[in-house]
Every structure is written in C-alpha cells, then in structure tokens.
Amino acid sequence: MRTDTGQVFRLEDYRPSDYLIPRTELSFVLSPDATQVTATLAIRRRDQRAQAAPLVLDGDGLDLRGAWLDGKPLPEADYSATSDKFILHSPPEEFSLTLETVIVPSKNTALMGLYRSNGVYCTQCEAEGFRRITYFLDRPDILSVYTVRVEADRKEAPLLLSNGNPVENGDLGGGRHYAVWYDPFPKPSYLFALVAGDLGVVADRFVTASGREVALGIYVEHGKQARAAYAMDALKRSMTWDEEVFGREYDLDVFNIVAVSDFNMGAMENKGLNIFNDKYVLADEETATDADFANIEAVIAHEYFHNWTGNRITCRDWFQLCLKEGLTVYRDHEFSADQRSRAVKRIAEVRTLRAHQFPEDQGPLAHPVRPRRYREINNFYTATVYEKGSEVVRMIRTILGAEDFRRGMDLYFERHDGEAATIEDFLKAFEDASGHDLTQFALWYHQAGTPNVSVTSSHDAIAKTLTLQIEQSVPPTPSESRKRLMHIPIAFGLVGPDGRDIAYSDADGAAVENGVIHLRKRKHSVRFSGVAERPAVSLNRGFSAPVTLSVEQRAEDQFFLARHDGDAFSRWQAFNTVMTEALIAASRRILDNREPGFSPAIAELAGAIADDESLEEAFRALALTPPGEADIAREIGTNIDPDAIFAAREALLRFVARANAERFQGAYGHLAKTGPFSPDAASAGRRALRNVLLDHLSTLPEGARMASEHFLSATNMTDRAAALTVLAHRHPSTPEAGKALADFEKTFGEDALVMDKWFAIQAAAPGPHAVETVKRLARHPGFSLGNPNRLRSLFGSFFSGNQTGFHRADGAGYTLFADTILDIEKRNPQVAARLATGLRSWRSLEPKRQELARQALVRIASTTGLSADLSDIIERTLA
Ligand code: TRP
Ligand code: ZN
C-alpha cells in the first residue's frame, strides 16, 4: 500500500513528457506467486533538438530483475531503480529499453494492476495500475501500439486474452501454452488488459454498418453462460445504436468482455477487452431484479461507447477525466432512454444525480466537473465527474439543438481521433460547428457547486403579461469562495387552465428560444406578453439544468402541475415537491411531539395517479414513491434528526395507503396477472408499480401477511427482493420476516451475487439495532472483507442507505464506520476511501450526532501510515 506523501497534482503544471513510447512489447510468464513481466519499449525523444533529459518511468511496488538497452545489458551506473521509479540518466535520442520485473498477483489485494479473482488472472490499470505491472510513462497522453505475449499453464488458464486482435498461439510443452495479441490502435497504458483463466463463453457475431465482421465473446464462470445472454443482447443493441445515433462503428475483429467477481468499480473499457464486475453481466429472472437488468444494459453500453469516447479519443491528463466519463455517461443515458421510456429514464437519472451528486457538490468533497488539483486520482471517479459531467453535455445539446450538437460531435471525432484531448478541445468543436460562444457556459466545467435559481411570477390580467423574476446564485464551495455567473438553460412551459401549454406573443428580458430561457446574468425579469389568463409556470422541464430551483408558487399550482403538466419529468417533479414539503413540515411537527398532519389532497392525488391508465406504470411507480430519507434530509439542509424524518416518511405512506386502501388493493391485484417473464421496460414497470403499492399497503394491518404472500408467490427476483425488503424493514420482528430471510438464504446461499441482496436489505433495515445486525452479518460465512461487492452490499448499504441505523444517536454506527474503514484500508485503499465518503454530510447533522461523527473521522485521520486514498478523503471531509 502506498502511504500518503501529501503530494498535490495541479492542472496548471501539465507539461508533455520528454519521451514518447510509440511501441510496447510485453511478455508475461504467468504464475500466481511470481509472474515474470518483460517489457520492451521503443522510446524516442519528443523534441530532437532538446537536451537529453533523464528518462523517468513510473513504478509502484515493482521489483526490477534486469535491464537492457538496445538488447545489451544496461550498466548499473547508467540507471537507478526503486520500487516506484526507474531512471535512465542520459538516454540516447531513440532506443529500445527492455525491463524485466517480477510481480505477485496472488498477493494483490488492492485489485489494481495484475491480480487474481477466483483463480482468474486479470488486470485493472485505470487510473495508475499499469505501473504496478511494469515501469512505464504511466500517463494517458503516452499512446503506444501494444503487442502482448501471454504464457501460462494450459490447465489453469486455457483462455489467454489481451487487447486488440489475436495473432498467434501455440503449445510450449510441459503443460504450458501461449498466445500473442496485437492492438493496432495506439492507446494509453490505462487501457491495457490481460485475462488468463478457465472460463465459459457466450459467443456471437456482429456485422458493422460497413460490413466488417466482429467476433463477440462474453466470458463468465463455467455454468453461468445462460446468465450472460441479456448482456450479449445489450452489447449488440449498443453497437447498432452507436452506429445509428453517433455514426460510430467498431474497429477491431474481436470484442471481448470478461466478468470477474472481485472488482473495485463497475467495469472497465480496456480496448477490445472490457473487464466487468460480474454483477453487471450476470442476470436472469431468478437471480436479478429489473434494476439489475437495467444496470447491465447501461454499463455494457457505457463501456462499449468508450471505444470512441475514451479510447479512440482519450484524455490528455487525469484532470480531463470528465472528457471521457461525462460524455460516455451522457451517451449511455441516451441509449437507455431510446431502449426504454425516455421520461422514466430521465426521472431516474435526476433521482440519482440528486442522491449522489448534489450532496457531493454541497459538501466538503465538492469539486468542479474538471478539477484543478488532486492528491489521489482514484478519488475523482465521482458523481460530479460522471453524472454532472453528463448533464453538462446534455446542456450543450439543449443550447445548440440536436443538429448542431451532432455536427459538433462529428467534428470532435474528426479532429481528435487518435489523440489525447482536453475539455477545451471538446468545447471548441461545438463552437466551431455551431457558431455558438460557449465561454460563459464553460464555467460548468470549472466551477463547483450546485447553482440555485429562484423565481417569482406575477400576472397582469389587464396588460396580459406574465413576468418572471429570476435570480441565480452559486453557493461557495471549498477553495472557491467567489463564484461567477453561469449560463443556465431553463426549459419551461406556461400551463393554461385546460392543462395545455399556452402560447405567448413575445418574451423579453432574457434570450428565450424554443421553450428555453437562457439565464446569463444574476437577475432577469422575463416578461411574456399576450398571456390573458394566469398560467401555472412549469420550470426546468426535463431537468434542463442541474440546479436547485426555488419557485414561489401557490400550493394549488403544484397540485395542478402534478395532474396536468405536459412534460412528464415536471409532472413527476411537481408531486415530488408536494410530498417533500409535506414531509419536511411533518418531521418538524414530530420533533415537537405533534401529529404529522398531512393534507388529504396528497392522498387524493396519489390515488388519482395510481389509477391513471394514460400514464406508464413505471412513471406511476416513480410518482408514488415518496422522496427517500436522504432526499428529505438534503432539502432540510441542517440540524438533521434522521429519526424524525423516518417517522414522517412512514406516516405519509400509511396516510396515503389508508385513504386509498381499496383502490390500491384493486390495482395491486390487477397487476398480479402477467404472462411469462420478460425484462423489458413495460413489464418491469408493472412490477415496479405493484411493488410500490405493496410498500404502501404493508403499512396497514395485515401488512406482514400480505408481504409474506408476495414473497412466497414471487416468480422472479424483483418481486422477491421487494417483498423481503418490506418484511425486513417494516415488520422485522414478525415470524414472516424471519421465515423469508431464512428461505432466501437457503435458496441462494451459494450464489454470492444474490446473497449481496440479502446482506444489503438487512444492512439497510431502519432502527438502532442495525449496528448489531451488520456486525453479526460481517461474521456470516458468505461474507468476505476481500470482495468489494460484499463490502458494498453490507457496509455500503449501511453507511449510505441506512439513515436511522447508521446515524444512531449514541454514535455506535460511527464507531463501526471507523473500525471497518481502517480494517478494509489495509487490503484495499480504493474501496475503503469510497466507503469513507459515507460521512461526507456529517456537518448537516444535529449537534450531538455531528460531534460523534467528527470524533470517528478524527480517529481515522490520526491513524499513522494511512493510504493516499483514505487520508485524502478524510482530510477533505474534516477540513
Ligand atoms: N473507466 C471505468 C468506467 O467506465 C471506471 C473504472 C473501472 C475505474 N475500474 C476502475 C476507475 C478502477 C478507477 C479505478 O467508468
Ligand atoms: Zn466510464
């Protein structure tokens, strides 16, 4: 483990390296405890006229066994090597350097570099894992053409994969064999990959638009091939979609995906050889929920789309991470929207953004979409870089329109194919293709924080004008106290009494084009003329800008919009706002020992939505789901008491269920009738709605019995997991809950991915006893501290998904937090650091919890020998 050196990397310090590595030859002789790596690098001085600067290669924990220059042993005086650097003191202008290192995959618990997962050799090199394999200029602007030879035991590893196309393979005698791979596309080292092991395969083929035939392979644990069928289908759909929507074709003869069970993140886009966390590959109705299917589709698409946005055009440096990630998330969002329901997808995206990115942007870890400094790049694979990064691309499309956006993308591909680019290059392509000036807009990349837009409206019936007073402000964030004014595109509609958008004759006070108000100044007074009747104003339709919006509006307008807004997202938003406000008020009353006191209009509206057959089931399911406890806490902002929020939310569910008991029962029964299972969006929507109705109805008497029946009659994992959640969370001490948990364990005990759901559901069960539950489950034989999926399912669900349990008033949750994070860090700093973000919002807690949380953070901070990953997160969290 690399301990923290406190070194800070700054964007302004970027400078091209003195040397280039046009060709890289790697040879691996694989063995678990001593893998021999021989790298032969063709190296050339970038600037022929420059002085011979020393060549400094990156390493991390390496053990050098030999060094040759142009094939001759390198005299010891000519170089120096430590575990994390190789320096050649005065290199010639052009030469070949051969370095031999020995690494130990079986001891690699950090899961970066070459490691073993279930006996399979695999690699993870992004961001800086390649330097754990061999010495290299391990930075994304060094593009090299790789030839890779892999040698291994045939029995242990009949399958030998690397990037690019296969060129040769053969037997070596003594049970050994080898394969050679060649990738013609120059790539940065973070895209290198190797897999060797004994795996099953699902093979298929794809013919590209120009007639190139591609062999597709998805490699999984033997016997699990059937569970990879959906992933293969998603892959082929992704390939077609990228051709149709972005004009991008695949470029190699093969495309392989390997599923491994130990993986730090979701998946990795290595050229021609994507490596996946198996939870984003394996699915069938028995073992995966509809959410799992949707995630698989999205992650398969995401990694595939990286082939153009990330691989063919890569990043100049890690500050530009959003260049590939934000753009690729935008592309996978659009793909899912086209494959499923656009409106439902948009609502889901916004919920995710608010749940993950808003707290980041509004807390101590806030950073711009393109950061200017970092201590540990692993900690910048964030919701801001990914999700807000995607929103920024979406806004570019809103501002330019579909055609100019596509022209800009085409120009970007044309100009930068084969290069390592920057955000400036990306923006310039859109400016040049469209004639727009994106100077002010570029602040979305440079300035952290969620902008606030506040709006008041006034209608003048005599003058027939509607005036909106709009003001923007960006709150201060760490190290950015003064903020500049942003270009914020706010899509809107003026909804007339009949529910239809009314036309206006003119608008002044801001640029208003195609239903979008472009805010550029602090204040705008936008006046619409020809508006005879007072409309309800629908703002930020489709969530056109990632801002918080405060609209001074009559309550009846919100209710009206929740019934009539023509924009599905805004319609969902209106009801969500109604519920959020009611929940905040209720939690305050609960703290004063009063009744929560909800308005019957909420229950009435919920009933109307449940029955409204003109709305998709998935939409109704989302609309009927009250904001989560964390959402409510975020809206309250300070002095949070999680117990009061939880009580308010439970009370709302019960209130709505009581008022609609018959209606909900009817709809619930009706939705039970389905044909054979299909993971498609419409079928998933029906299950989602029925499960939301169950969530409501289970608050009523007989709730445990109903949930238990739901569990026992379930024919798929979506329904089974939904029922188990209701039982374990709402009726934990009933025999029904105990029986369902035991049943589940008995059926799926051998299936680690399914057991992750069992761990996660219990770890998220509300209430003070959750701390003990989590401690008990950590000793379960199915749990393992070494596997990131297990860690996330148990501790991730507890730290980030259990407001009342984790934030237990006596601080026991925080003690478990500190103990656990320090324990995990010893093996896997990257995963420990990510779990540690679970306390980033500690300052919004009420004072007693705040102090206890601070003590736990301080205890971690004062531990000696912390990794760069963890100390970076903890110090920023405490700062
Ligand atoms: N580039 C990967 C993606 O598509 C992210 C990723 C996978 C990653 N594994 C990683 C990032 C390990 C850092 C470390 O989103
Ligand atoms: Zn990505």
Tab-separated table of N, CA, C and O in Angstrom, residues 738-778:
chain	number	residue	atom	x	y	z
A	738	GLY	N	-38.698	-13.385	9.601
A	738	GLY	CA	-37.666	-14.363	9.912
A	738	GLY	C	-37.680	-15.513	8.924
A	738	GLY	O	-36.637	-15.964	8.436
A	739	LYS	N	-38.895	-15.945	8.583
A	739	LYS	CA	-39.013	-17.087	7.687
A	739	LYS	C	-38.527	-16.712	6.278
A	739	LYS	O	-37.818	-17.494	5.625
A	740	ALA	N	-38.896	-15.525	5.824
A	740	ALA	CA	-38.497	-15.112	4.468
A	740	ALA	C	-36.970	-14.980	4.368
A	740	ALA	O	-36.369	-15.424	3.395
A	741	LEU	N	-36.370	-14.402	5.389
A	741	LEU	CA	-34.902	-14.264	5.360
A	741	LEU	C	-34.225	-15.634	5.337
A	741	LEU	O	-33.265	-15.855	4.586
A	742	ALA	N	-34.758	-16.552	6.136
A	742	ALA	CA	-34.174	-17.893	6.181
A	742	ALA	C	-34.376	-18.626	4.853
A	742	ALA	O	-33.454	-19.277	4.343
A	743	ASP	N	-35.567	-18.502	4.299
A	743	ASP	CA	-35.875	-19.118	2.991
A	743	ASP	C	-34.907	-18.637	1.916
A	743	ASP	O	-34.384	-19.414	1.125
A	744	PHE	N	-34.761	-17.336	1.912
A	744	PHE	CA	-33.908	-16.711	0.894
A	744	PHE	C	-32.490	-17.242	1.015
A	744	PHE	O	-31.858	-17.635	0.036
A	745	GLU	N	-32.004	-17.272	2.243
A	745	GLU	CA	-30.638	-17.739	2.469
A	745	GLU	C	-30.486	-19.195	2.040
A	745	GLU	O	-29.484	-19.580	1.445
A	746	LYS	N	-31.531	-19.970	2.327
A	746	LYS	CA	-31.463	-21.385	1.987
A	746	LYS	C	-31.429	-21.571	0.465
A	746	LYS	O	-30.677	-22.389	-0.066
A	747	THR	N	-32.254	-20.805	-0.219
A	747	THR	CA	-32.313	-20.952	-1.680
A	747	THR	C	-31.057	-20.428	-2.364
A	747	THR	O	-30.582	-21.000	-3.338
A	748	PHE	N	-30.541	-19.297	-1.888
A	748	PHE	CA	-29.489	-18.608	-2.660
A	748	PHE	C	-28.144	-18.552	-1.947
A	748	PHE	O	-27.248	-17.833	-2.382
A	749	GLY	N	-28.026	-19.298	-0.857
A	749	GLY	CA	-26.816	-19.239	-0.038
A	749	GLY	C	-25.507	-19.434	-0.797
A	749	GLY	O	-24.468	-18.912	-0.411
A	750	GLU	N	-25.581	-20.181	-1.896
A	750	GLU	CA	-24.344	-20.483	-2.634
A	750	GLU	C	-24.061	-19.431	-3.709
A	750	GLU	O	-23.028	-19.483	-4.363
A	751	ASP	N	-24.986	-18.535	-3.911
A	751	ASP	CA	-24.844	-17.575	-5.009
A	751	ASP	C	-24.495	-16.197	-4.441
A	751	ASP	O	-25.347	-15.465	-3.954
A	752	ALA	N	-23.200	-15.873	-4.497
A	752	ALA	CA	-22.708	-14.676	-3.813
A	752	ALA	C	-23.417	-13.395	-4.282
A	752	ALA	O	-23.770	-12.540	-3.469
A	753	LEU	N	-23.647	-13.278	-5.586
A	753	LEU	CA	-24.282	-12.045	-6.078
A	753	LEU	C	-25.697	-11.899	-5.542
A	753	LEU	O	-26.147	-10.789	-5.256
A	754	VAL	N	-26.398	-13.006	-5.416
A	754	VAL	CA	-27.766	-12.928	-4.888
A	754	VAL	C	-27.719	-12.670	-3.387
A	754	VAL	O	-28.513	-11.885	-2.853
A	755	MET	N	-26.766	-13.304	-2.716
A	755	MET	CA	-26.641	-13.067	-1.273
A	755	MET	C	-26.297	-11.596	-0.969
A	755	MET	O	-26.603	-11.099	0.113
A	756	ASP	N	-25.672	-10.917	-1.927
A	756	ASP	CA	-25.430	-9.483	-1.724
A	756	ASP	C	-26.737	-8.736	-1.453
A	756	ASP	O	-26.769	-7.767	-0.683
A	757	LYS	N	-27.814	-9.171	-2.078
A	757	LYS	CA	-29.112	-8.514	-1.857
A	757	LYS	C	-29.593	-8.779	-0.434
A	757	LYS	O	-30.144	-7.902	0.225
A	758	TRP	N	-29.365	-9.992	0.004
A	758	TRP	CA	-29.768	-10.410	1.354
A	758	TRP	C	-28.999	-9.599	2.414
A	758	TRP	O	-29.573	-9.110	3.376
A	759	PHE	N	-27.711	-9.437	2.171
A	759	PHE	CA	-26.919	-8.596	3.085
A	759	PHE	C	-27.394	-7.140	3.025
A	759	PHE	O	-27.577	-6.479	4.048
A	760	ALA	N	-27.587	-6.649	1.802
A	760	ALA	CA	-27.905	-5.232	1.630
A	760	ALA	C	-29.257	-4.879	2.258
A	760	ALA	O	-29.400	-3.843	2.911
A	761	ILE	N	-30.232	-5.749	2.069
A	761	ILE	CA	-31.573	-5.467	2.599
A	761	ILE	C	-31.520	-5.390	4.130
A	761	ILE	O	-32.063	-4.475	4.741
A	762	GLN	N	-30.815	-6.329	4.732
A	762	GLN	CA	-30.747	-6.330	6.204
A	762	GLN	C	-29.920	-5.153	6.729
A	762	GLN	O	-30.247	-4.567	7.759
A	763	ALA	N	-28.847	-4.805	6.000
A	763	ALA	CA	-27.998	-3.698	6.467
A	763	ALA	C	-28.736	-2.366	6.386
A	763	ALA	O	-28.396	-1.418	7.091
A	764	ALA	N	-29.748	-2.302	5.519
A	764	ALA	CA	-30.483	-1.046	5.367
A	764	ALA	C	-31.738	-1.006	6.240
A	764	ALA	O	-32.476	-0.020	6.207
A	765	ALA	N	-31.985	-2.074	6.999
A	765	ALA	CA	-33.194	-2.099	7.828
A	765	ALA	C	-33.119	-1.015	8.898
A	765	ALA	O	-32.147	-0.946	9.652
A	766	PRO	N	-34.122	-0.144	8.969
A	766	PRO	CA	-34.040	1.017	9.854
A	766	PRO	C	-34.046	0.642	11.339
A	766	PRO	O	-34.491	-0.438	11.712
A	767	GLY	N	-33.536	1.549	12.131
A	767	GLY	CA	-33.626	1.371	13.577
A	767	GLY	C	-32.285	1.143	14.236
A	767	GLY	O	-31.304	0.798	13.569
A	768	PRO	N	-32.244	1.310	15.553
A	768	PRO	CA	-31.000	1.293	16.296
A	768	PRO	C	-30.277	-0.051	16.305
A	768	PRO	O	-29.058	-0.115	16.423
A	769	HIS	N	-31.037	-1.155	16.123
A	769	HIS	CA	-30.397	-2.474	16.192
A	769	HIS	C	-29.601	-2.805	14.929
A	769	HIS	O	-28.941	-3.828	14.874
A	770	ALA	N	-29.672	-1.936	13.918
A	770	ALA	CA	-28.976	-2.231	12.659
A	770	ALA	C	-27.474	-2.394	12.870
A	770	ALA	O	-26.830	-3.206	12.198
A	771	VAL	N	-26.904	-1.626	13.798
A	771	VAL	CA	-25.463	-1.737	14.057
A	771	VAL	C	-25.115	-3.180	14.424
A	771	VAL	O	-24.165	-3.763	13.882
A	772	GLU	N	-25.913	-3.766	15.319
A	772	GLU	CA	-25.645	-5.155	15.744
A	772	GLU	C	-25.887	-6.126	14.592
A	772	GLU	O	-25.148	-7.085	14.413
A	773	THR	N	-26.930	-5.857	13.821
A	773	THR	CA	-27.202	-6.725	12.660
A	773	THR	C	-26.000	-6.750	11.718
A	773	THR	O	-25.564	-7.812	11.263
A	774	VAL	N	-25.469	-5.575	11.433
A	774	VAL	CA	-24.346	-5.501	10.483
A	774	VAL	C	-23.121	-6.220	11.057
A	774	VAL	O	-22.439	-6.968	10.351
A	775	LYS	N	-22.865	-6.035	12.334
A	775	LYS	CA	-21.721	-6.726	12.953
A	775	LYS	C	-21.897	-8.240	12.876
A	775	LYS	O	-20.944	-8.969	12.614
A	776	ARG	N	-23.127	-8.672	13.105
A	776	ARG	CA	-23.402	-10.113	13.047
A	776	ARG	C	-23.207	-10.631	11.618
A	776	ARG	O	-22.562	-11.652	11.391
A	777	LEU	N	-23.737	-9.895	10.656
A	777	LEU	CA	-23.635	-10.344	9.258
A	777	LEU	C	-22.190	-10.354	8.759
A	777	LEU	O	-21.838	-11.147	7.894
A	778	ALA	N	-21.355	-9.487	9.331
A	778	ALA	CA	-19.948	-9.455	8.908
A	778	ALA	C	-19.242	-10.758	9.283
A	778	ALA	O	-18.172	-11.059	8.758
